[in-house]
Amino acid sequence: MPVIAPMPAARPARIPNQRDGAEEAVAAGTTVDHLTETYRAHYRSLLGLAALLLDDTASCEDVVQEAFIRVHSARKRVRDPEKTLAYLRQTVVNLSRSALRRRILGLKLLSKPMPDMASAEEGAYDQLERDSLIKAMKGLQRRQREVLVLRYFADMTEAQVAETLGISLGSVKAYGSRGIAALRLAMEAPA
């Protein structure tokens, strides 16, 4: 567990007491030694706190170490040395929240994954099939082609096709079945 080497303890500043002229000791913040001891003594509990908020150990360790660094740099503001652990805990919580916010933002900004795409060979093969289907469709009679396009490509019912083309339902069925049979023969024939 990497720990920043402690600096020599800072002596508390002496401020003269205005009433009796005597000097009284005033803490100028948490000492480095006290902060380091608190960090070492409570490292596992701080790590556990981060683990409750984050999902991977590496991030938890990073957050706890960063908390130590931040409290270390702001130790002059911790007036009561007994509150050092509270400052460390709060910093761990805040840094964990920030890490989660960054992750969520990163997930929102990620581009949507591409749908499963065919390989180049499959794409070329599909294009050849499409080309041969279009060629075969052009070889059909006009009414057969119209019925098949409306029925299967426009996804219309047989009744809708009959109404659109102005022919009977029986004619739609006949043109459709003859058109599919002609397509099958044209597609199976060697090119």
Short mmCIF file of N, CA, C and O in Angstrom, two decimals, residues 77-174:
data_model
loop_
_atom_site.label_atom_id
_atom_site.label_comp_id
_atom_site.label_asym_id
_atom_site.label_seq_id
_atom_site.Cartn_x
_atom_site.Cartn_y
_atom_site.Cartn_z
N ARG A 77 -6.85 23.18 7.10
CA ARG A 77 -8.26 23.50 7.32
C ARG A 77 -8.93 22.58 8.33
O ARG A 77 -10.02 22.86 8.79
N VAL A 78 -8.30 21.44 8.62
CA VAL A 78 -8.84 20.51 9.61
C VAL A 78 -8.38 21.01 10.97
O VAL A 78 -7.31 20.66 11.46
N ARG A 79 -9.18 21.83 11.60
CA ARG A 79 -8.78 22.48 12.86
C ARG A 79 -8.73 21.50 14.01
O ARG A 79 -7.87 21.58 14.87
N ASP A 80 -9.65 20.57 14.04
CA ASP A 80 -9.71 19.58 15.12
C ASP A 80 -9.11 18.27 14.62
O ASP A 80 -9.69 17.63 13.74
N PRO A 81 -7.98 17.84 15.15
CA PRO A 81 -7.36 16.59 14.69
C PRO A 81 -8.27 15.37 14.85
O PRO A 81 -8.11 14.39 14.12
N GLU A 82 -9.23 15.44 15.74
CA GLU A 82 -10.15 14.31 15.93
C GLU A 82 -11.09 14.15 14.74
O GLU A 82 -11.72 13.11 14.58
N LYS A 83 -11.21 15.17 13.92
CA LYS A 83 -12.10 15.12 12.77
C LYS A 83 -11.38 14.70 11.49
O LYS A 83 -11.97 14.69 10.42
N THR A 84 -10.13 14.35 11.61
CA THR A 84 -9.35 13.95 10.43
C THR A 84 -10.00 12.75 9.73
O THR A 84 -10.13 12.74 8.50
N LEU A 85 -10.41 11.76 10.49
CA LEU A 85 -11.04 10.57 9.90
C LEU A 85 -12.34 10.96 9.20
O LEU A 85 -12.64 10.46 8.12
N ALA A 86 -13.11 11.85 9.80
CA ALA A 86 -14.36 12.29 9.18
C ALA A 86 -14.08 12.99 7.84
O ALA A 86 -14.80 12.77 6.86
N TYR A 87 -13.04 13.80 7.80
CA TYR A 87 -12.66 14.46 6.55
C TYR A 87 -12.25 13.42 5.50
O TYR A 87 -12.62 13.53 4.34
N LEU A 88 -11.48 12.44 5.92
CA LEU A 88 -11.07 11.39 4.98
C LEU A 88 -12.29 10.64 4.45
O LEU A 88 -12.39 10.38 3.24
N ARG A 89 -13.19 10.27 5.34
CA ARG A 89 -14.40 9.54 4.90
C ARG A 89 -15.23 10.37 3.92
O ARG A 89 -15.68 9.85 2.90
N GLN A 90 -15.45 11.63 4.27
CA GLN A 90 -16.24 12.48 3.38
C GLN A 90 -15.58 12.66 2.03
O GLN A 90 -16.24 12.66 0.99
N THR A 91 -14.26 12.77 2.03
CA THR A 91 -13.53 12.91 0.77
C THR A 91 -13.64 11.63 -0.06
O THR A 91 -13.80 11.69 -1.29
N VAL A 92 -13.58 10.48 0.60
CA VAL A 92 -13.75 9.20 -0.12
C VAL A 92 -15.13 9.14 -0.76
O VAL A 92 -15.29 8.76 -1.92
N VAL A 93 -16.17 9.53 -0.01
CA VAL A 93 -17.53 9.52 -0.55
C VAL A 93 -17.65 10.47 -1.74
O VAL A 93 -18.19 10.11 -2.79
N ASN A 94 -17.13 11.67 -1.59
CA ASN A 94 -17.22 12.65 -2.69
C ASN A 94 -16.47 12.19 -3.93
O ASN A 94 -16.97 12.34 -5.06
N LEU A 95 -15.28 11.64 -3.74
CA LEU A 95 -14.51 11.17 -4.89
C LEU A 95 -15.18 9.96 -5.56
O LEU A 95 -15.13 9.81 -6.78
N SER A 96 -15.81 9.11 -4.76
CA SER A 96 -16.54 7.97 -5.33
C SER A 96 -17.72 8.45 -6.16
O SER A 96 -17.97 7.93 -7.25
N ARG A 97 -18.43 9.44 -5.65
CA ARG A 97 -19.55 10.00 -6.43
C ARG A 97 -19.06 10.59 -7.74
O ARG A 97 -19.68 10.40 -8.78
N SER A 98 -17.95 11.30 -7.67
CA SER A 98 -17.39 11.90 -8.90
C SER A 98 -17.00 10.82 -9.90
O SER A 98 -17.24 10.96 -11.10
N ALA A 99 -16.41 9.74 -9.40
CA ALA A 99 -16.02 8.65 -10.29
C ALA A 99 -17.24 8.03 -10.95
O ALA A 99 -17.23 7.73 -12.15
N LEU A 100 -18.31 7.85 -10.18
CA LEU A 100 -19.54 7.29 -10.75
C LEU A 100 -20.15 8.24 -11.79
O LEU A 100 -20.62 7.81 -12.83
N ARG A 101 -20.13 9.55 -11.50
CA ARG A 101 -20.65 10.52 -12.46
C ARG A 101 -19.87 10.47 -13.77
O ARG A 101 -20.45 10.53 -14.85
N ARG A 102 -18.55 10.38 -13.66
CA ARG A 102 -17.73 10.30 -14.87
C ARG A 102 -18.04 9.04 -15.66
O ARG A 102 -18.10 9.07 -16.89
N ARG A 103 -18.25 7.94 -14.96
CA ARG A 103 -18.58 6.69 -15.67
C ARG A 103 -19.92 6.80 -16.38
O ARG A 103 -20.06 6.39 -17.53
N ILE A 104 -20.91 7.34 -15.69
CA ILE A 104 -22.24 7.47 -16.29
C ILE A 104 -22.18 8.40 -17.50
O ILE A 104 -22.76 8.10 -18.55
N LEU A 105 -21.48 9.50 -17.36
CA LEU A 105 -21.34 10.43 -18.48
C LEU A 105 -20.61 9.76 -19.64
O LEU A 105 -20.99 9.90 -20.80
N GLY A 106 -19.58 8.99 -19.32
CA GLY A 106 -18.85 8.27 -20.36
C GLY A 106 -19.73 7.28 -21.09
O GLY A 106 -19.65 7.15 -22.32
N LEU A 107 -20.60 6.60 -20.35
CA LEU A 107 -21.51 5.64 -20.99
C LEU A 107 -22.53 6.35 -21.87
O LEU A 107 -22.89 5.85 -22.93
N LYS A 108 -22.99 7.51 -21.43
CA LYS A 108 -23.95 8.26 -22.24
C LYS A 108 -23.32 8.78 -23.51
O LYS A 108 -23.97 8.86 -24.55
N LEU A 109 -22.04 9.16 -23.43
CA LEU A 109 -21.38 9.74 -24.58
C LEU A 109 -20.84 8.71 -25.56
O LEU A 109 -20.51 9.06 -26.69
N LEU A 110 -20.73 7.47 -25.11
CA LEU A 110 -20.24 6.44 -26.02
C LEU A 110 -21.21 6.29 -27.18
O LEU A 110 -22.42 6.35 -27.01
N SER A 111 -20.68 6.10 -28.33
CA SER A 111 -21.56 5.90 -29.48
C SER A 111 -22.23 4.54 -29.35
O SER A 111 -21.71 3.63 -28.75
N LYS A 112 -23.39 4.48 -29.90
CA LYS A 112 -24.13 3.22 -29.88
C LYS A 112 -23.34 2.17 -30.65
O LYS A 112 -22.77 2.46 -31.69
N PRO A 113 -23.31 0.94 -30.13
CA PRO A 113 -22.56 -0.09 -30.86
C PRO A 113 -23.21 -0.38 -32.20
O PRO A 113 -24.43 -0.30 -32.34
N MET A 114 -22.38 -0.66 -33.15
CA MET A 114 -22.88 -0.99 -34.48
C MET A 114 -23.60 -2.32 -34.43
O MET A 114 -23.18 -3.23 -33.71
N PRO A 115 -24.69 -2.45 -35.16
CA PRO A 115 -25.37 -3.74 -35.19
C PRO A 115 -24.44 -4.78 -35.81
O PRO A 115 -23.49 -4.43 -36.51
N ASP A 116 -24.73 -6.02 -35.51
CA ASP A 116 -23.90 -7.07 -36.08
C ASP A 116 -23.94 -6.95 -37.60
O ASP A 116 -24.99 -7.02 -38.22
N MET A 117 -22.78 -6.72 -38.15
CA MET A 117 -22.70 -6.53 -39.59
C MET A 117 -22.07 -7.76 -40.23
O MET A 117 -21.26 -8.44 -39.62
N ALA A 118 -22.49 -7.99 -41.42
CA ALA A 118 -21.96 -9.13 -42.16
C ALA A 118 -20.52 -8.83 -42.58
O ALA A 118 -20.12 -7.69 -42.71
N SER A 119 -19.78 -9.89 -42.78
CA SER A 119 -18.41 -9.72 -43.25
C SER A 119 -18.43 -9.24 -44.71
O SER A 119 -19.48 -9.23 -45.35
N ALA A 120 -17.30 -8.85 -45.21
CA ALA A 120 -17.23 -8.36 -46.58
C ALA A 120 -17.67 -9.42 -47.57
O ALA A 120 -18.36 -9.12 -48.55
N GLU A 121 -17.29 -10.68 -47.30
CA GLU A 121 -17.68 -11.77 -48.22
C GLU A 121 -19.19 -11.96 -48.21
O GLU A 121 -19.81 -12.13 -49.26
N GLU A 122 -19.79 -11.92 -46.99
CA GLU A 122 -21.24 -12.09 -46.90
C GLU A 122 -21.95 -10.93 -47.57
O GLU A 122 -22.97 -11.11 -48.24
N GLY A 123 -21.42 -9.72 -47.39
CA GLY A 123 -22.01 -8.55 -48.03
C GLY A 123 -21.96 -8.66 -49.54
O GLY A 123 -22.93 -8.32 -50.23
N ALA A 124 -20.84 -9.13 -50.06
CA ALA A 124 -20.71 -9.29 -51.51
C ALA A 124 -21.66 -10.38 -52.02
O ALA A 124 -22.30 -10.22 -53.07
N TYR A 125 -21.78 -11.45 -51.25
CA TYR A 125 -22.67 -12.55 -51.64
C TYR A 125 -24.12 -12.07 -51.63
O TYR A 125 -24.88 -12.37 -52.55
N ASP A 126 -24.49 -11.30 -50.58
CA ASP A 126 -25.85 -10.76 -50.52
C ASP A 126 -26.12 -9.83 -51.69
O ASP A 126 -27.22 -9.84 -52.26
N GLN A 127 -25.15 -9.03 -52.06
CA GLN A 127 -25.32 -8.12 -53.19
C GLN A 127 -25.52 -8.90 -54.49
O GLN A 127 -26.36 -8.55 -55.32
N LEU A 128 -24.77 -9.99 -54.65
CA LEU A 128 -24.95 -10.84 -55.85
C LEU A 128 -26.35 -11.44 -55.89
O LEU A 128 -26.98 -11.49 -56.94
N GLU A 129 -26.82 -11.90 -54.72
CA GLU A 129 -28.18 -12.46 -54.66
C GLU A 129 -29.22 -11.40 -55.00
O GLU A 129 -30.19 -11.67 -55.71
N ARG A 130 -29.04 -10.19 -54.45
CA ARG A 130 -29.98 -9.10 -54.74
C ARG A 130 -29.98 -8.77 -56.24
O ARG A 130 -31.04 -8.58 -56.84
N ASP A 131 -28.79 -8.73 -56.81
CA ASP A 131 -28.70 -8.44 -58.24
C ASP A 131 -29.40 -9.50 -59.08
O ASP A 131 -30.11 -9.18 -60.03
N SER A 132 -29.19 -10.76 -58.70
CA SER A 132 -29.85 -11.83 -59.46
C SER A 132 -31.36 -11.82 -59.23
O SER A 132 -32.13 -12.13 -60.15
N LEU A 133 -31.81 -11.44 -58.05
CA LEU A 133 -33.25 -11.34 -57.78
C LEU A 133 -33.86 -10.21 -58.60
O LEU A 133 -34.92 -10.38 -59.21
N ILE A 134 -33.18 -9.08 -58.67
CA ILE A 134 -33.69 -7.95 -59.46
C ILE A 134 -33.75 -8.34 -60.94
O ILE A 134 -34.73 -8.04 -61.64
N LYS A 135 -32.73 -9.03 -61.40
CA LYS A 135 -32.70 -9.47 -62.80
C LYS A 135 -33.85 -10.45 -63.07
O LYS A 135 -34.53 -10.35 -64.09
N ALA A 136 -34.07 -11.37 -62.13
CA ALA A 136 -35.16 -12.34 -62.29
C ALA A 136 -36.52 -11.64 -62.24
O ALA A 136 -37.45 -11.99 -62.97
N MET A 137 -36.65 -10.62 -61.35
CA MET A 137 -37.92 -9.89 -61.24
C MET A 137 -38.22 -9.15 -62.56
O MET A 137 -39.37 -9.06 -62.98
N LYS A 138 -37.17 -8.62 -63.19
CA LYS A 138 -37.37 -7.92 -64.46
C LYS A 138 -37.83 -8.87 -65.56
O LYS A 138 -38.46 -8.44 -66.53
N GLY A 139 -37.52 -10.16 -65.42
CA GLY A 139 -37.91 -11.15 -66.42
C GLY A 139 -39.34 -11.64 -66.25
O GLY A 139 -39.86 -12.37 -67.10
N LEU A 140 -40.03 -11.26 -65.18
CA LEU A 140 -41.42 -11.69 -64.96
C LEU A 140 -42.38 -10.85 -65.79
O LEU A 140 -42.05 -9.76 -66.24
N GLN A 141 -43.60 -11.37 -65.92
CA GLN A 141 -44.65 -10.58 -66.56
C GLN A 141 -44.96 -9.39 -65.67
O GLN A 141 -44.76 -9.42 -64.46
N ARG A 142 -45.51 -8.34 -66.29
CA ARG A 142 -45.76 -7.11 -65.55
C ARG A 142 -46.68 -7.34 -64.36
O ARG A 142 -46.39 -6.90 -63.26
N ARG A 143 -47.80 -8.04 -64.54
CA ARG A 143 -48.75 -8.27 -63.44
C ARG A 143 -48.13 -9.14 -62.34
O ARG A 143 -48.35 -8.88 -61.16
N GLN A 144 -47.36 -10.15 -62.69
CA GLN A 144 -46.70 -10.99 -61.69
C GLN A 144 -45.73 -10.15 -60.84
O GLN A 144 -45.72 -10.25 -59.62
N ARG A 145 -44.97 -9.30 -61.52
CA ARG A 145 -44.01 -8.44 -60.82
C ARG A 145 -44.74 -7.48 -59.89
O ARG A 145 -44.35 -7.29 -58.73
N GLU A 146 -45.82 -6.87 -60.38
CA GLU A 146 -46.58 -5.93 -59.55
C GLU A 146 -47.15 -6.62 -58.31
O GLU A 146 -47.07 -6.08 -57.20
N VAL A 147 -47.72 -7.80 -58.49
CA VAL A 147 -48.32 -8.53 -57.37
C VAL A 147 -47.23 -8.89 -56.34
O VAL A 147 -47.42 -8.70 -55.13
N LEU A 148 -46.11 -9.41 -56.80
CA LEU A 148 -45.04 -9.81 -55.87
C LEU A 148 -44.45 -8.60 -55.12
O LEU A 148 -44.18 -8.69 -53.91
N VAL A 149 -44.25 -7.51 -55.84
CA VAL A 149 -43.69 -6.32 -55.18
C VAL A 149 -44.65 -5.78 -54.13
O VAL A 149 -44.25 -5.48 -53.00
N LEU A 150 -45.92 -5.66 -54.48
CA LEU A 150 -46.89 -5.14 -53.51
C LEU A 150 -47.08 -6.11 -52.33
O LEU A 150 -47.22 -5.69 -51.18
N ARG A 151 -47.12 -7.41 -52.64
CA ARG A 151 -47.40 -8.40 -51.60
C ARG A 151 -46.22 -8.57 -50.64
O ARG A 151 -46.40 -8.57 -49.43
N TYR A 152 -45.01 -8.72 -51.17
CA TYR A 152 -43.88 -9.08 -50.32
C TYR A 152 -42.94 -7.91 -49.97
O TYR A 152 -42.33 -7.91 -48.91
N PHE A 153 -42.81 -6.93 -50.85
CA PHE A 153 -41.92 -5.82 -50.54
C PHE A 153 -42.67 -4.66 -49.88
O PHE A 153 -42.14 -3.98 -49.02
N ALA A 154 -43.93 -4.43 -50.28
CA ALA A 154 -44.75 -3.39 -49.66
C ALA A 154 -45.55 -3.95 -48.49
O ALA A 154 -46.23 -3.21 -47.80
N ASP A 155 -45.48 -5.27 -48.29
CA ASP A 155 -46.12 -5.96 -47.16
C ASP A 155 -47.63 -5.72 -47.11
O ASP A 155 -48.20 -5.47 -46.05
N MET A 156 -48.27 -5.81 -48.27
CA MET A 156 -49.73 -5.67 -48.34
C MET A 156 -50.38 -7.04 -48.27
O MET A 156 -49.78 -8.04 -48.65
N THR A 157 -51.63 -7.06 -47.82
CA THR A 157 -52.39 -8.31 -47.85
C THR A 157 -52.86 -8.56 -49.28
O THR A 157 -52.81 -7.66 -50.13
N GLU A 158 -53.33 -9.78 -49.54
CA GLU A 158 -53.81 -10.10 -50.88
C GLU A 158 -55.00 -9.22 -51.25
O GLU A 158 -55.12 -8.77 -52.39
N ALA A 159 -55.86 -8.91 -50.27
CA ALA A 159 -57.02 -8.06 -50.52
C ALA A 159 -56.58 -6.64 -50.86
O ALA A 159 -57.14 -6.00 -51.77
N GLN A 160 -55.57 -6.13 -50.17
CA GLN A 160 -55.07 -4.79 -50.47
C GLN A 160 -54.44 -4.73 -51.85
O GLN A 160 -54.60 -3.74 -52.58
N VAL A 161 -53.72 -5.80 -52.24
CA VAL A 161 -53.10 -5.85 -53.57
C VAL A 161 -54.19 -5.85 -54.63
O VAL A 161 -54.10 -5.13 -55.64
N ALA A 162 -55.25 -6.65 -54.41
CA ALA A 162 -56.36 -6.72 -55.37
C ALA A 162 -57.02 -5.36 -55.52
O ALA A 162 -57.31 -4.92 -56.65
N GLU A 163 -57.22 -4.68 -54.42
CA GLU A 163 -57.85 -3.36 -54.47
C GLU A 163 -56.94 -2.35 -55.17
O GLU A 163 -57.39 -1.55 -55.99
N THR A 164 -55.64 -2.39 -54.87
CA THR A 164 -54.68 -1.44 -55.46
C THR A 164 -54.57 -1.62 -56.96
O THR A 164 -54.55 -0.64 -57.72
N LEU A 165 -54.52 -2.88 -57.41
CA LEU A 165 -54.36 -3.15 -58.85
C LEU A 165 -55.68 -3.20 -59.59
O LEU A 165 -55.70 -3.23 -60.83
N GLY A 166 -56.79 -3.25 -58.84
CA GLY A 166 -58.11 -3.30 -59.48
C GLY A 166 -58.38 -4.64 -60.13
O GLY A 166 -59.02 -4.71 -61.18
N ILE A 167 -57.90 -5.74 -59.54
CA ILE A 167 -58.15 -7.09 -60.05
C ILE A 167 -58.77 -7.91 -58.93
O ILE A 167 -58.83 -7.49 -57.78
N SER A 168 -59.25 -9.11 -59.27
CA SER A 168 -59.90 -9.95 -58.27
C SER A 168 -58.87 -10.59 -57.34
O SER A 168 -57.69 -10.70 -57.67
N LEU A 169 -59.38 -11.07 -56.21
CA LEU A 169 -58.52 -11.74 -55.23
C LEU A 169 -57.93 -13.03 -55.84
O LEU A 169 -56.75 -13.35 -55.60
N GLY A 170 -58.72 -13.74 -56.62
CA GLY A 170 -58.23 -14.95 -57.27
C GLY A 170 -57.10 -14.66 -58.24
O GLY A 170 -56.14 -15.44 -58.34
N SER A 171 -57.20 -13.55 -58.96
CA SER A 171 -56.14 -13.17 -59.90
C SER A 171 -54.85 -12.85 -59.14
O SER A 171 -53.75 -13.21 -59.59
N VAL A 172 -54.97 -12.19 -57.98
CA VAL A 172 -53.79 -11.88 -57.17
C VAL A 172 -53.09 -13.18 -56.77
O VAL A 172 -51.87 -13.31 -56.87
N LYS A 173 -53.89 -14.17 -56.33
CA LYS A 173 -53.32 -15.45 -55.91
C LYS A 173 -52.65 -16.16 -57.08
O LYS A 173 -51.56 -16.71 -56.95
N ALA A 174 -53.30 -16.13 -58.23
CA ALA A 174 -52.75 -16.80 -59.41
C ALA A 174 -51.46 -16.12 -59.88
O ALA A 174 -50.45 -16.81 -60.12
#
